[in-house]
CSV table of C-alpha atoms and ligand atoms in Angstrom, one decimal:
chain,number,residue,atom,x,y,z
S,1,MET,CA,-24.8,1.3,16.8
S,2,SER,CA,-23.4,1.3,13.3
S,3,GLU,CA,-23.3,-1.9,11.3
S,4,ASN,CA,-20.0,-3.7,11.3
S,5,LYS,CA,-19.3,-3.9,7.6
S,6,LEU,CA,-16.1,-5.9,7.9
S,7,ALA,CA,-17.4,-8.7,10.1
S,8,ASN,CA,-16.5,-12.1,8.5
S,9,LYS,CA,-15.3,-10.3,5.3
S,10,LYS,CA,-12.3,-11.8,3.6
S,11,VAL,CA,-9.5,-9.3,3.3
S,12,VAL,CA,-6.1,-9.9,1.6
S,13,ILE,CA,-3.3,-7.4,2.1
S,14,ILE,CA,-0.2,-7.8,-0.1
S,15,GLY,CA,2.6,-6.0,1.6
S,16,GLY,CA,0.9,-6.7,4.9
S,17,THR,CA,3.8,-7.8,7.0
S,18,ALA,CA,5.1,-4.4,8.1
S,19,GLY,CA,4.2,-0.7,8.2
S,20,ILE,CA,1.0,0.5,6.6
S,21,GLY,CA,-0.1,-2.9,5.3
S,22,LEU,CA,0.4,-4.6,8.7
S,23,ALA,CA,-1.5,-1.8,10.5
S,24,ALA,CA,-4.4,-2.3,8.0
S,25,ALA,CA,-4.3,-6.1,8.7
S,26,VAL,CA,-4.6,-5.4,12.4
S,27,ALA,CA,-7.4,-2.9,12.0
S,28,ALA,CA,-9.4,-5.1,9.6
S,29,SER,CA,-9.0,-8.1,11.9
S,30,GLU,CA,-10.0,-6.0,14.9
S,31,ALA,CA,-13.1,-5.0,12.9
S,32,GLY,CA,-14.0,-8.7,12.5
S,33,ALA,CA,-12.6,-9.5,9.1
S,34,ILE,CA,-10.8,-12.7,8.2
S,35,VAL,CA,-7.4,-11.5,7.1
S,36,TRP,CA,-4.4,-12.7,5.1
S,37,ALA,CA,-1.3,-10.5,5.2
S,38,ALA,CA,1.5,-11.3,2.7
S,39,GLY,CA,5.1,-10.2,2.3
S,40,ARG,CA,8.4,-11.6,1.1
S,41,THR,CA,11.1,-11.7,3.8
S,42,GLU,CA,11.2,-14.1,6.7
S,43,ALA,CA,12.2,-11.3,9.1
S,44,ASN,CA,9.0,-9.4,8.3
S,45,LEU,CA,6.8,-12.5,8.2
S,46,GLU,CA,8.1,-13.5,11.6
S,47,LYS,CA,7.4,-10.0,13.1
S,48,ALA,CA,3.9,-10.0,11.5
S,49,ARG,CA,3.1,-13.4,12.9
S,50,SER,CA,4.0,-12.1,16.4
S,51,VAL,CA,1.8,-9.1,15.9
S,52,ALA,CA,-1.0,-11.2,14.5
S,53,ASN,CA,-0.8,-13.6,17.4
S,54,GLY,CA,-3.1,-16.0,15.7
S,55,ARG,CA,-5.7,-13.4,14.9
S,56,PHE,CA,-4.9,-13.4,11.1
S,57,GLN,CA,-2.9,-15.4,8.7
S,58,VAL,CA,0.6,-14.3,7.6
S,59,VAL,CA,1.7,-15.8,4.3
S,60,GLN,CA,4.7,-15.5,1.9
S,61,ALA,CA,4.1,-13.9,-1.5
S,62,ASP,CA,5.9,-11.4,-3.7
S,63,THR,CA,4.0,-9.0,-5.9
S,64,HIS,CA,6.2,-10.2,-8.8
S,65,ASP,CA,5.5,-13.9,-8.2
S,66,ALA,CA,2.1,-14.9,-9.8
S,67,ALA,CA,2.2,-18.5,-8.6
S,68,ALA,CA,2.7,-17.4,-4.9
S,69,LEU,CA,0.0,-14.7,-5.3
S,70,GLU,CA,-2.4,-17.2,-6.8
S,71,ALA,CA,-1.9,-19.7,-4.0
S,72,VAL,CA,-2.9,-17.0,-1.5
S,73,PHE,CA,-5.9,-15.7,-3.5
S,74,ARG,CA,-7.2,-19.3,-4.2
S,75,GLU,CA,-7.1,-20.0,-0.4
S,76,ALA,CA,-8.8,-16.8,0.5
S,77,GLY,CA,-11.3,-16.4,-2.3
S,78,PRO,CA,-13.9,-15.2,-2.8
S,79,ILE,CA,-12.1,-12.1,-1.6
S,80,ASP,CA,-14.2,-9.1,-0.4
S,81,HIS,CA,-11.3,-6.6,-0.1
S,82,LEU,CA,-7.9,-6.7,-1.7
S,83,VAL,CA,-5.2,-4.3,-0.7
S,84,SER,CA,-1.7,-3.8,-2.2
S,85,ALA,CA,0.6,-1.9,0.1
S,86,ALA,CA,3.8,-3.4,-1.0
S,87,ILE,CA,6.8,-1.2,-1.8
S,88,GLY,CA,7.6,-3.6,-4.7
S,89,GLY,CA,10.2,-1.4,-6.5
S,90,GLU,CA,13.3,0.7,-6.1
S,91,ARG,CA,13.0,4.1,-4.5
S,92,THR,CA,15.8,6.1,-6.1
S,93,LEU,CA,16.1,9.6,-4.6
S,94,LYS,CA,18.2,11.5,-7.1
S,95,PRO,CA,17.7,14.1,-9.8
S,96,PHE,CA,16.4,12.5,-13.0
S,97,LEU,CA,19.6,13.1,-15.0
S,98,GLU,CA,21.7,11.6,-12.2
S,99,GLN,CA,19.7,8.3,-12.2
S,100,THR,CA,20.7,5.5,-14.5
S,101,GLU,CA,18.0,4.3,-16.9
S,102,GLU,CA,18.0,1.0,-14.8
S,103,GLN,CA,17.3,2.9,-11.6
S,104,PHE,CA,14.4,4.9,-13.2
S,105,LYS,CA,12.9,1.7,-14.7
S,106,ALA,CA,13.3,-0.2,-11.4
S,107,ALA,CA,10.9,2.3,-9.7
S,108,TYR,CA,8.2,1.0,-12.0
S,109,ASP,CA,8.5,-2.5,-10.5
S,110,LYS,CA,6.0,-1.2,-8.0
S,111,LEU,CA,3.5,-0.7,-10.8
S,112,TRP,CA,4.2,-4.0,-12.5
S,113,GLY,CA,3.8,-5.7,-9.1
S,114,TYR,CA,0.5,-4.0,-8.4
S,115,ALA,CA,-0.7,-4.9,-11.9
S,116,LYS,CA,0.2,-8.5,-11.3
S,117,VAL,CA,-1.6,-8.5,-7.9
S,118,VAL,CA,-4.8,-7.2,-9.5
S,119,ARG,CA,-4.6,-9.5,-12.6
S,120,THR,CA,-3.9,-12.6,-10.5
S,121,ALA,CA,-6.6,-11.8,-7.9
S,122,ALA,CA,-9.3,-11.0,-10.4
S,123,PRO,CA,-10.8,-14.5,-10.8
S,124,PHE,CA,-10.9,-14.8,-7.0
S,125,LEU,CA,-12.7,-11.5,-6.2
S,126,ALA,CA,-16.2,-11.4,-4.9
S,127,GLU,CA,-18.8,-9.6,-7.1
S,128,GLN,CA,-18.9,-6.6,-4.8
S,129,ALA,CA,-15.2,-6.6,-3.9
S,130,SER,CA,-13.0,-3.6,-3.4
S,131,ILE,CA,-9.4,-3.1,-4.4
S,132,THR,CA,-7.2,-0.5,-2.7
S,133,LEU,CA,-3.8,0.4,-4.0
S,134,VAL,CA,-1.4,2.5,-2.0
S,135,SER,CA,0.4,5.2,-3.9
S,136,GLY,CA,2.2,8.1,-2.1
S,137,SER,CA,2.1,11.9,-2.0
S,138,PRO,CA,5.0,12.3,-4.5
S,139,ALA,CA,2.5,11.3,-7.2
S,140,ARG,CA,1.0,14.8,-7.0
S,141,LYS,CA,3.6,16.7,-4.9
S,142,ILE,CA,6.6,17.4,-7.1
S,143,LYS,CA,9.9,17.9,-5.4
S,144,PRO,CA,13.5,17.7,-6.7
S,145,SER,CA,15.1,14.2,-6.6
S,146,GLN,CA,11.7,12.4,-6.4
S,147,SER,CA,10.9,11.9,-10.1
S,148,ALA,CA,11.1,8.1,-9.9
S,149,LEU,CA,8.7,8.0,-7.0
S,150,SER,CA,6.4,10.7,-8.6
S,151,CYS,CA,6.2,8.9,-11.9
S,152,VAL,CA,5.4,5.5,-10.6
S,153,GLY,CA,3.0,6.9,-8.0
S,154,ALA,CA,1.1,8.8,-10.6
S,155,SER,CA,1.0,5.6,-12.7
S,156,VAL,CA,-0.4,3.6,-9.8
S,157,GLU,CA,-3.1,6.2,-9.3
S,158,ASN,CA,-4.0,6.2,-12.9
S,159,LEU,CA,-4.1,2.4,-13.0
S,160,ALA,CA,-6.6,2.5,-10.1
S,161,ARG,CA,-8.8,4.9,-11.9
S,162,CYS,CA,-8.7,2.8,-15.1
S,163,LEU,CA,-9.6,-0.3,-13.1
S,164,ALA,CA,-12.4,1.5,-11.3
S,165,VAL,CA,-14.0,2.2,-14.7
S,166,GLU,CA,-13.3,-1.2,-16.3
S,167,MET,CA,-14.0,-3.5,-13.2
S,168,ALA,CA,-17.2,-1.8,-11.9
S,169,PRO,CA,-19.1,-2.6,-9.8
S,170,ILE,CA,-15.9,-3.8,-8.1
S,171,ARG,CA,-14.7,-0.6,-6.4
S,172,VAL,CA,-11.1,0.5,-6.9
S,173,ASN,CA,-9.5,3.3,-4.8
S,174,ILE,CA,-6.1,4.7,-3.9
S,175,VAL,CA,-4.8,5.7,-0.5
S,176,SER,CA,-1.9,8.1,-0.7
S,177,PRO,CA,0.3,8.4,2.4
S,178,GLY,CA,2.5,11.4,3.1
S,179,THR,CA,5.6,11.0,5.2
S,180,ILE,CA,4.8,8.1,7.5
S,181,SER,CA,7.1,6.6,10.2
S,182,THR,CA,7.4,3.0,9.0
S,183,SER,CA,10.2,0.5,8.5
S,184,MET,CA,10.6,2.0,5.0
S,185,PHE,CA,12.8,4.6,6.7
S,186,ASP,CA,14.7,2.2,8.9
S,187,TRP,CA,17.8,2.8,6.8
S,188,MET,CA,18.1,6.2,8.6
S,189,GLY,CA,19.1,4.3,11.7
S,190,GLU,CA,19.2,6.2,15.0
S,191,GLU,CA,18.5,9.5,13.2
S,192,LYS,CA,15.2,8.2,11.9
S,193,ALA,CA,12.9,10.2,14.4
S,194,GLU,CA,15.0,13.4,14.0
S,195,LYS,CA,15.1,13.1,10.2
S,196,LEU,CA,11.4,12.4,9.8
S,197,LYS,CA,10.7,15.4,12.1
S,198,ALA,CA,12.8,17.6,9.9
S,199,MET,CA,11.2,16.2,6.7
S,200,THR,CA,7.7,17.1,8.0
S,201,ALA,CA,8.5,20.4,9.7
S,202,GLY,CA,7.0,22.3,6.7
S,203,HIS,CA,3.9,20.3,6.4
S,204,LEU,CA,0.5,21.5,7.6
S,205,ILE,CA,0.6,18.8,10.4
S,206,LYS,CA,4.2,19.1,11.5
S,207,ARG,CA,4.9,15.5,12.3
S,208,PRO,CA,5.2,12.2,10.4
S,209,GLY,CA,2.0,10.2,10.2
S,210,THR,CA,1.5,6.7,11.7
S,211,SER,CA,0.7,3.5,9.9
S,212,GLU,CA,-2.5,3.3,11.9
S,213,GLU,CA,-3.6,6.7,10.5
S,214,VAL,CA,-3.1,5.5,7.0
S,215,ALA,CA,-4.8,2.2,7.8
S,216,GLU,CA,-7.9,4.2,8.8
S,217,GLY,CA,-8.0,5.6,5.3
S,218,ILE,CA,-7.7,2.1,3.8
S,219,LEU,CA,-10.5,0.8,6.0
S,220,PHE,CA,-12.7,3.8,5.0
S,221,VAL,CA,-12.5,3.0,1.2
S,222,MET,CA,-12.9,-0.7,1.9
S,223,GLN,CA,-16.1,-0.1,3.9
S,224,ASN,CA,-17.9,2.7,2.0
S,225,GLY,CA,-19.8,1.1,-0.8
S,226,PHE,CA,-20.3,4.4,-2.7
S,227,VAL,CA,-16.6,5.3,-3.0
S,228,THR,CA,-14.7,4.3,-6.1
S,229,GLY,CA,-12.1,5.7,-8.4
S,230,THR,CA,-10.9,8.2,-5.8
S,231,THR,CA,-7.8,9.0,-3.9
S,232,VAL,CA,-7.7,9.4,-0.1
S,233,ASP,CA,-4.7,11.5,0.9
S,234,VAL,CA,-3.5,10.7,4.4
S,235,ASP,CA,-0.6,13.1,4.4
S,236,GLY,CA,-0.8,15.8,7.0
S,237,GLY,CA,-1.4,18.3,4.3
S,238,ARG,CA,1.9,17.5,2.5
S,239,ILE,CA,0.7,18.1,-1.0
S,240,LEU,CA,-0.5,21.6,0.1
S,241,SER,CA,2.7,22.5,1.9
U,1,LIG,N1,6.1,5.3,4.7
U,1,LIG,C1,5.9,6.4,3.9
U,1,LIG,O1,6.3,7.6,4.2
U,1,LIG,C2,5.3,6.2,2.6
U,1,LIG,C3,5.1,7.4,1.8
U,1,LIG,C4,4.5,7.3,0.6
U,1,LIG,C5,4.1,6.0,0.1
U,1,LIG,N2,4.3,4.9,0.8
U,1,LIG,C6,3.9,3.7,0.3
U,1,LIG,O2,3.1,2.9,1.2
U,1,LIG,C7,3.3,1.5,1.0
U,1,LIG,C8,3.6,0.9,2.3
U,1,LIG,O3,4.9,1.3,2.7
U,1,LIG,P1,5.4,1.3,4.2
U,1,LIG,O4,5.9,2.6,4.6
U,1,LIG,O5,4.3,0.6,5.1
U,1,LIG,O6,6.7,0.3,4.1
U,1,LIG,P2,7.2,-0.9,5.0
U,1,LIG,O7,7.0,-0.6,6.4
U,1,LIG,O8,8.6,-1.1,4.5
U,1,LIG,O9,6.3,-2.1,4.6
U,1,LIG,C9,6.2,-2.6,3.3
U,1,LIG,C10,5.6,-3.9,3.2
U,1,LIG,O10,5.6,-4.4,1.9
U,1,LIG,C11,6.2,-5.6,1.8
U,1,LIG,N3,6.8,-5.7,0.5
U,1,LIG,C12,7.8,-4.9,-0.1
U,1,LIG,N4,8.1,-5.3,-1.3
U,1,LIG,C13,7.2,-6.4,-1.6
U,1,LIG,C14,7.0,-7.2,-2.7
U,1,LIG,N5,7.7,-7.1,-3.8
U,1,LIG,N6,6.0,-8.1,-2.6
U,1,LIG,C15,5.3,-8.3,-1.5
U,1,LIG,N7,5.5,-7.6,-0.4
U,1,LIG,C16,6.4,-6.6,-0.5
U,1,LIG,C17,7.2,-5.6,3.0
U,1,LIG,O11,7.6,-6.9,3.4
U,1,LIG,P3,8.9,-7.6,2.7
U,1,LIG,O12,9.9,-6.5,2.4
U,1,LIG,O13,9.3,-8.6,3.7
U,1,LIG,O14,8.4,-8.2,1.4
U,1,LIG,C18,6.3,-5.0,4.0
U,1,LIG,O15,5.4,-5.9,4.5
U,1,LIG,C19,4.3,1.4,-0.1
U,1,LIG,O16,3.6,1.3,-1.3
U,1,LIG,C20,5.0,2.7,-0.1
U,1,LIG,O17,5.6,3.1,-1.4
U,1,LIG,C21,4.9,5.0,2.1
């Protein structure tokens, strides 16, 4: 039987109260880790508490609020595995020239949030810790109307590579989801399933992915002690489609 590398490891997931982050919290806790899952809104915190059902802690923290982040990290530290899966910024889907400067800048709130998460967590990380940042396939798959997502995604990926070099032996990796059926698309209402099906019809795997599939990628980079500075695409082949 293979060694359970997550048993009793301390895992903190910022953006862990819905979608991909919540699925990673569930998977890590099922693998024996001691997990803290954080998010902002009471609605998601409540849903996450009901999913956790006492198996892991659900706490309030915003990627832009250093004091709230520090309180979580101080309680959890020394942290073995830190994940940021928060959305954290605006997702404006418009051609670049049709976006206001403010809309374009607001996409970068995701990067500033992730930077704050890493900076604030640093004193509370274990010596052999891992950090996993979630980007997204637009970072390397260029499509019209996605410049805001593409630019911030690419910045998140480059930040992770810079951190991998500067923070070694702490490992820093990226997991890049394709089109995943999560609450990020709830604004589509009743048409969500149909629209996601249409959006993925041209991908190599012709369906949206699940949060659990992306969580598997997150757990892979957490657990493999020889993986750092890399990007794991969990995207059904979207960047090749
Ligand atoms: N789903 C996709 O197709 C897809 C594709 C590419 C990339 N991604 C990326 O994957 C990551 C996870 O997205 P998801 O699809 O799982 O979205 P989701 O289902 O909406 O979950 C996002 C989580 O992040 C939390 N969050 C958002 N802003 C936050 C902030 N400022 N501080 C702390 N927590 C925050 C949310 O809770 P609160 O809102 O309550 O804070 C929630 O727990 C994001 O980085 C997203 O950009 C997703």
